[in-house]
mmCIF file of C-alpha atoms in Angstrom:
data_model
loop_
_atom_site.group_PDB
_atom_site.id
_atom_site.type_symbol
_atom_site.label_atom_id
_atom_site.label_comp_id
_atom_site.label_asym_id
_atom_site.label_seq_id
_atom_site.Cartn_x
_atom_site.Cartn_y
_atom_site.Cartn_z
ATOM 1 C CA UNK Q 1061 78.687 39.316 8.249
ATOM 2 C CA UNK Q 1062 77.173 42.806 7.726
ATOM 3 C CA UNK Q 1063 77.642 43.907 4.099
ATOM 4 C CA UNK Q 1064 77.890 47.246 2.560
ATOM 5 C CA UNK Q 1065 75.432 49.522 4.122
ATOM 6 C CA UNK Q 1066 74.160 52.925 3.173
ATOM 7 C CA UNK Q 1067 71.898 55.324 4.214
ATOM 8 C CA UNK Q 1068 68.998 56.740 3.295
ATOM 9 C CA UNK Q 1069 67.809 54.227 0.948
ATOM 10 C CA UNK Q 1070 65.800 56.913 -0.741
ATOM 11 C CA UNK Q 1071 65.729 60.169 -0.792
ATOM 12 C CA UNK Q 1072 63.769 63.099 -2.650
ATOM 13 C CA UNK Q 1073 64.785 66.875 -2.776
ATOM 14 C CA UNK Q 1074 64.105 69.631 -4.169
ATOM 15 C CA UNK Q 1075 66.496 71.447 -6.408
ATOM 16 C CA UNK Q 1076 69.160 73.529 -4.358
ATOM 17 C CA UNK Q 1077 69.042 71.477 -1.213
ATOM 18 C CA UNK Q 1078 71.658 69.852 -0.159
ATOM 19 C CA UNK Q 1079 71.974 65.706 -0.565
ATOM 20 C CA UNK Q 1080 74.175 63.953 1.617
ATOM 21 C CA UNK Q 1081 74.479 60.209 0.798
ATOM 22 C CA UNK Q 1082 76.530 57.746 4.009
ATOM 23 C CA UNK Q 1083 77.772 54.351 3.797
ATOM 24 C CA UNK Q 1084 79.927 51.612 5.734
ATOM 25 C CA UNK Q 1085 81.671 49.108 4.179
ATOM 26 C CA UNK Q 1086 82.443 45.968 5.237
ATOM 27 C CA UNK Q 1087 84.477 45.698 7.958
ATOM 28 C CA UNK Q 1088 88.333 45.064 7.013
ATOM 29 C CA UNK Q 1089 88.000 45.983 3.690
ATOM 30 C CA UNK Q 1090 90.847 49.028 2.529
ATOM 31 C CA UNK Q 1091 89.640 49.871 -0.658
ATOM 32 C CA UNK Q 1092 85.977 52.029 -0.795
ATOM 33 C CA UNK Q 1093 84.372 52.823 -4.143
ATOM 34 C CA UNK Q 1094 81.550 55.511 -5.038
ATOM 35 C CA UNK Q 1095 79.018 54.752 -8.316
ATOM 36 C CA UNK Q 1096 76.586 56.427 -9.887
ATOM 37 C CA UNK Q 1097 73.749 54.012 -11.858
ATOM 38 C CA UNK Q 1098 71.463 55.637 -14.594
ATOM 39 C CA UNK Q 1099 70.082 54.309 -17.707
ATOM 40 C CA UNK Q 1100 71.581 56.476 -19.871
ATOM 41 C CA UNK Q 1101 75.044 55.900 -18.691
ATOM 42 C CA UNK Q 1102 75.132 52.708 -16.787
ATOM 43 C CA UNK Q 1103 77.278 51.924 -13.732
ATOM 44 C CA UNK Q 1104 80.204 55.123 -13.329
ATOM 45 C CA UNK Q 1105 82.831 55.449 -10.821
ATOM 46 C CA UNK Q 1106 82.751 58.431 -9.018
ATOM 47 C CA UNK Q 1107 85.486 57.875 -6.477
ATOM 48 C CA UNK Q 1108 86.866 55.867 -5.130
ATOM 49 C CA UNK Q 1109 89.286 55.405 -1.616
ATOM 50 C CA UNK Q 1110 92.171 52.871 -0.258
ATOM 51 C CA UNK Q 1111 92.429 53.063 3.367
ATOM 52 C CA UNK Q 1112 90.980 56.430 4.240
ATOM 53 C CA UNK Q 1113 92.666 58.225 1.342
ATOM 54 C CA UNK Q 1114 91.075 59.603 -2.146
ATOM 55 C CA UNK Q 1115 92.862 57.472 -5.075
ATOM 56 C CA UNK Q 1116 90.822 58.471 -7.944
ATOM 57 C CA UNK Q 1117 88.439 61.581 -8.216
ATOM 58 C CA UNK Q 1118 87.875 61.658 -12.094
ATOM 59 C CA UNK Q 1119 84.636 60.268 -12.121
ATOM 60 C CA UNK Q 1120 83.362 63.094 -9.605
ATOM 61 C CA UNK Q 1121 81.150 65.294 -12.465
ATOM 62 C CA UNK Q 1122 81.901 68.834 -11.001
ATOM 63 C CA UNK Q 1123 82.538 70.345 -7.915
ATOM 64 C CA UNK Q 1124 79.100 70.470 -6.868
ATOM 65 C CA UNK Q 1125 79.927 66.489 -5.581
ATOM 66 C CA UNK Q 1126 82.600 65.887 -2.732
ATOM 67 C CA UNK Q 1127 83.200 62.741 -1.028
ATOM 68 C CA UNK Q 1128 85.168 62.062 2.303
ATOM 69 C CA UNK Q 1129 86.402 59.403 4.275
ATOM 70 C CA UNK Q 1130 87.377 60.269 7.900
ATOM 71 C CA UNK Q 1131 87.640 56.739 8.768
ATOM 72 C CA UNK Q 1132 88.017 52.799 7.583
ATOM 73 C CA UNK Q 1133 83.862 52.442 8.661
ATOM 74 C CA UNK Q 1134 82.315 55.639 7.148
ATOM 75 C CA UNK Q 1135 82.133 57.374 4.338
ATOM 76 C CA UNK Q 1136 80.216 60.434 2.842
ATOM 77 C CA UNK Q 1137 78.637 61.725 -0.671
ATOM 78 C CA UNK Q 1138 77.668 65.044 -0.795
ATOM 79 C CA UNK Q 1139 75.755 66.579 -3.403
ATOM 80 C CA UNK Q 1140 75.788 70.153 -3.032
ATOM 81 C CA UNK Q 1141 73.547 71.923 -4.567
ATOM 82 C CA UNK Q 1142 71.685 69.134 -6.077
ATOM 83 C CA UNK Q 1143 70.038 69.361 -9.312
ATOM 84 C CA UNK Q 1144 67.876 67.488 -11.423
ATOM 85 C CA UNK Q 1145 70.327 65.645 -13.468
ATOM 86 C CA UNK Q 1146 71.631 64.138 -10.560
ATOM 87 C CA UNK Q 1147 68.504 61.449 -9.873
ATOM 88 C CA UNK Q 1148 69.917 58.585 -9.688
ATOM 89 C CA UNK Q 1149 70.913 55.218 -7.922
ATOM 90 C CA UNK Q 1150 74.247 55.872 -6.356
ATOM 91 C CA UNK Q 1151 76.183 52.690 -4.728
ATOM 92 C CA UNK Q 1152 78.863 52.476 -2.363
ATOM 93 C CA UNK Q 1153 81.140 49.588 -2.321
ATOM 94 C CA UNK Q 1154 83.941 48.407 -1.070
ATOM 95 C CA UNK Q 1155 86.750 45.860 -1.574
ATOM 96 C CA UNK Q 1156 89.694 44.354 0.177
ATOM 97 C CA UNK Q 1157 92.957 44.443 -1.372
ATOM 98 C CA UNK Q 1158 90.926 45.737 -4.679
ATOM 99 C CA UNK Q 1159 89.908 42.837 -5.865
ATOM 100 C CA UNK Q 1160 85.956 41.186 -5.847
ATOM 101 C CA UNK Q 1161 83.884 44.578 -5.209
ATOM 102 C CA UNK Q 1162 80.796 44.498 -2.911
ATOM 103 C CA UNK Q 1163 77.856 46.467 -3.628
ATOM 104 C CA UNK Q 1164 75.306 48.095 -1.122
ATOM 105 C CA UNK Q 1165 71.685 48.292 -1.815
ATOM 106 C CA UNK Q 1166 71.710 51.756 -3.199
ATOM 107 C CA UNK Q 1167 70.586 55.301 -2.575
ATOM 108 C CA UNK Q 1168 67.885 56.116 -4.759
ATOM 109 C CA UNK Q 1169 67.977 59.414 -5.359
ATOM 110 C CA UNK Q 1170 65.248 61.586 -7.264
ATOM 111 C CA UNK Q 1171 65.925 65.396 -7.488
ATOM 112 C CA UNK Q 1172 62.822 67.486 -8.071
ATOM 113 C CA UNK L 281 89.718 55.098 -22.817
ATOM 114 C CA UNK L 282 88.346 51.651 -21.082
ATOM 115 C CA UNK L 283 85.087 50.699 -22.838
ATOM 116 C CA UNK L 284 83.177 47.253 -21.749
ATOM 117 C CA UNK L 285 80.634 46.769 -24.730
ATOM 118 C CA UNK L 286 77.285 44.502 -23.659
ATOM 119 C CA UNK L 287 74.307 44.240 -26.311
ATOM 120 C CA UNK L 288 71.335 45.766 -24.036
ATOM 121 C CA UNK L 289 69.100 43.287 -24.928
ATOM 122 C CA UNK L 290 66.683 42.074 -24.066
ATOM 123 C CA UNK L 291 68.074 38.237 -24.668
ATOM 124 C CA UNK L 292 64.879 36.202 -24.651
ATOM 125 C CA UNK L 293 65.282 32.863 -23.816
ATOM 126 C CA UNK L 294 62.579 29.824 -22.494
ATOM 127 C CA UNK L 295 63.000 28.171 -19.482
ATOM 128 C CA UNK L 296 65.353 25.381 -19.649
ATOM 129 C CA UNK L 297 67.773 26.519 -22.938
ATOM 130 C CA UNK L 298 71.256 28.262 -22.753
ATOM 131 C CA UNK L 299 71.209 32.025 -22.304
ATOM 132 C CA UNK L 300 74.518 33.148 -24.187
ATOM 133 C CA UNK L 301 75.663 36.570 -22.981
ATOM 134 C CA UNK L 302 78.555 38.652 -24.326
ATOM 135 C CA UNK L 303 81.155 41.151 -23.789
ATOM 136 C CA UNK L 304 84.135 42.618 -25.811
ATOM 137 C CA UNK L 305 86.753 44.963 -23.694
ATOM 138 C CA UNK L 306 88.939 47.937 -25.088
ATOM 139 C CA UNK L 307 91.601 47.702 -22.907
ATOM 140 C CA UNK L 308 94.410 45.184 -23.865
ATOM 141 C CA UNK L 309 95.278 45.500 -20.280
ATOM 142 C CA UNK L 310 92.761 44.468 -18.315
ATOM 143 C CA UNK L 311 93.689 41.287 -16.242
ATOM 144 C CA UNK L 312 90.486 39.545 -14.945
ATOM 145 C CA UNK L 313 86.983 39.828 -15.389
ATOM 146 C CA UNK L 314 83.517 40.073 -13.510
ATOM 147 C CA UNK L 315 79.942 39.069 -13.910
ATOM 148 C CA UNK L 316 77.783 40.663 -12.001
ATOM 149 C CA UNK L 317 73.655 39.997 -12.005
ATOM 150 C CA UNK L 318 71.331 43.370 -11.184
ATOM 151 C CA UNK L 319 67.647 42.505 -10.550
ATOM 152 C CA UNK L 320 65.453 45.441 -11.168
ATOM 153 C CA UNK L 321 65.973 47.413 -8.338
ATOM 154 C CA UNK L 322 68.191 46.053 -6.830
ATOM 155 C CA UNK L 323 72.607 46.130 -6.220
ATOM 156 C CA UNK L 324 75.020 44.084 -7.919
ATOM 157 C CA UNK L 325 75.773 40.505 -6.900
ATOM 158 C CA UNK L 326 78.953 38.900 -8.418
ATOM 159 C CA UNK L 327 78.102 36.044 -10.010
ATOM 160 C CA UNK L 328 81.584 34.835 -11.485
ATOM 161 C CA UNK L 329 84.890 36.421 -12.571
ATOM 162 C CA UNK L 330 87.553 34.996 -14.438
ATOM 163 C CA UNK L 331 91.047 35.706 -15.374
ATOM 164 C CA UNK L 332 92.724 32.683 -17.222
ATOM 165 C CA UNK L 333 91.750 32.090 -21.121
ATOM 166 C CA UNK L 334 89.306 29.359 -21.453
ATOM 167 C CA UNK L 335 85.986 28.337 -19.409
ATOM 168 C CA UNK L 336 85.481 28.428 -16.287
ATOM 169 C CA UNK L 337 82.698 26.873 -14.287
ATOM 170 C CA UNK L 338 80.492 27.013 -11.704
ATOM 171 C CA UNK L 339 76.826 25.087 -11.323
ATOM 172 C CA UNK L 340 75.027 26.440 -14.282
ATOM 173 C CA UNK L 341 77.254 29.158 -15.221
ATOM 174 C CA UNK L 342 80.397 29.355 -17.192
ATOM 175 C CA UNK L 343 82.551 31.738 -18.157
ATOM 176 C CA UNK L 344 84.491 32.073 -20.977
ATOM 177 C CA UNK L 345 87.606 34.048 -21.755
ATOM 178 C CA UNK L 346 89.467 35.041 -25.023
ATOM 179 C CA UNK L 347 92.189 37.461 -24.525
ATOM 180 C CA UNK L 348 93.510 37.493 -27.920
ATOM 181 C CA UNK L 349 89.843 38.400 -29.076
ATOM 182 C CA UNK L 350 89.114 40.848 -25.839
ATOM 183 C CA UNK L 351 85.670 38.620 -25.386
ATOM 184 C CA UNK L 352 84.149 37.347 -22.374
ATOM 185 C CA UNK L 353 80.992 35.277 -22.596
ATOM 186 C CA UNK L 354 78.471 34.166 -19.702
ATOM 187 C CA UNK L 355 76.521 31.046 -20.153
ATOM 188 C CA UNK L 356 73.689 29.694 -18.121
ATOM 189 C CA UNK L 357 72.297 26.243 -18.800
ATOM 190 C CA UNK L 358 69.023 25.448 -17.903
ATOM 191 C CA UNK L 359 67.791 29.024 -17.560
ATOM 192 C CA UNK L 360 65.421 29.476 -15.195
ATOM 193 C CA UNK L 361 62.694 32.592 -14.776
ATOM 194 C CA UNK L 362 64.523 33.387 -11.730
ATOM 195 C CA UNK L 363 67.468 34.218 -14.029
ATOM 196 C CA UNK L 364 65.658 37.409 -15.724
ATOM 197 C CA UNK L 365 68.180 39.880 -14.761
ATOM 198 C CA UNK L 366 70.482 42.344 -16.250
ATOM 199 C CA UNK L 367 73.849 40.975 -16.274
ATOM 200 C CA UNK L 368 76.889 43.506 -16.124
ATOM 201 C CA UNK L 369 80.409 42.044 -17.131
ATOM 202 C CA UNK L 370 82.728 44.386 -16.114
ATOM 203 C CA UNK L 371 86.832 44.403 -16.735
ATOM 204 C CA UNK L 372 89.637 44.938 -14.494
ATOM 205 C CA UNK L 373 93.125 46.734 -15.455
ATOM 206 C CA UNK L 374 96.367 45.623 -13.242
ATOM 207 C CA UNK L 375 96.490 44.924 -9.568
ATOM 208 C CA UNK L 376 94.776 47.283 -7.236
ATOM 209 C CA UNK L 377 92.550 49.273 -10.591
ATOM 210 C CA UNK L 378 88.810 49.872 -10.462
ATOM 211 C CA UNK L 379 86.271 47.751 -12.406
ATOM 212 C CA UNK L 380 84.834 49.118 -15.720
ATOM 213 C CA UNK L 381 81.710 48.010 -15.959
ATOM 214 C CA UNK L 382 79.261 47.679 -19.171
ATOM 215 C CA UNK L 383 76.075 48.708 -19.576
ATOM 216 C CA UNK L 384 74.347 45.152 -18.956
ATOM 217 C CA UNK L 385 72.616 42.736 -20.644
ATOM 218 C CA UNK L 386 68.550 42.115 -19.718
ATOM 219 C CA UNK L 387 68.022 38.313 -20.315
ATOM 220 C CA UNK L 388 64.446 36.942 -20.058
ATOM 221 C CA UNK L 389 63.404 33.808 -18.816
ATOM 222 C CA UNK L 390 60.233 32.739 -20.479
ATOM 223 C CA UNK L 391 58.221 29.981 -18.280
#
């Protein structure tokens, strides 16, 4: 079985632009989580989803980030504008029933 | 506030001893527990969880649980090279909660 999957797998911007980060989890699983990896802080939740619907948004740093879900096989991260601070690895992964979470392989994302 | 609290490391240990790693947890709450292994660049991969006091095994891992002390351990006999890793233990609250996850452990493998 296909695992999580997200898209690009890198990225580099420049300051301003907008960053738009995609993923699909595995197939049957309701529950869809958003993280954020640096050094400094570690592994964060950003957001995170059960079936199609935003549970938990307190992780999202500021309104410049927005996440959506339009259905149970795609999701979206948008970073908008990006800055500097945001460089980062950002995950998407998913779960059924919320319990053992599945990580993709990452966007790597390096704001310049 | 949830806090998972991992030593950073780096745990260096040669190739065939026990690598010990450990975790305390904030939240009296929190009902079961993860290990995850993070090569450098690369995503999570659950390694174990466990939710019961006691050990739990599986192959050359073991986890440990002690609810009453809010510490989770993660040994690995026979540590290998292919071990070096960072090793996240994270915690989860009651059914359907996210995972808070600690900052990770390196552990080093020497040949």
């Amino acid at each position: 079985d296909a695992g999580v999957i997200q898209s690009p797998r890198h990225e580099v911007t420049e300051m301003g632009q907008e960053v738009t980060l995609r993923c699909k989890p595995i197939s049957g699983h309701d529950y869809l989580f958003w993280y954020r990896q640096t050094m400094m802080r570690g592994l964060e939740l950003l957001i995170y989803f059960n079936n199609n619907v935003p549970i938990d948004d307190s992780g999202m740093p500021e309104d410049r980030f927005s996440a959506k879900m339009p259905n149970a096989s795609f999701s979206t991260l948008k970073i908008q504008p990006s800055e500097p601070r945001d460089s980062a690895v950002y995950f998407c992964a998913s779960s059924l029933n919320g319990n053992t979470i599945y990580f993709g392989e990452g966007s790597w994302l390096t704001v310049v | 506030q949830k806090e998972v609290e991992q030593n950073s490391g780096p745990l260096s240990v040669p190739e065939g001893a026990i690598a010990s790693l450990n975790c305390t947890y904030s939240d009296r709450g929190s009902q079961s527990f993860f290990w995850y292994r993070q090569y450098s660049g690369k995503s999570p991969e659950l390694i174990m969880f466990i939710y019961s006091n006691g050990d739990k095994e599986d192959g050359r891992f073991t986890a440990q649980l002690n609810k009453a002390s809010q510490y989770v351990s993660l040994l690995i006999r026979d540590s290998q090279p292919s071990d070096s890793a960072t090793y996240l233990c994270a915690a989860k609250g009651r059914e359907y909660s996210t995972l808070t996850f600690g900052k990770g452990t390196m552990l080093l493998v020497s040949p």
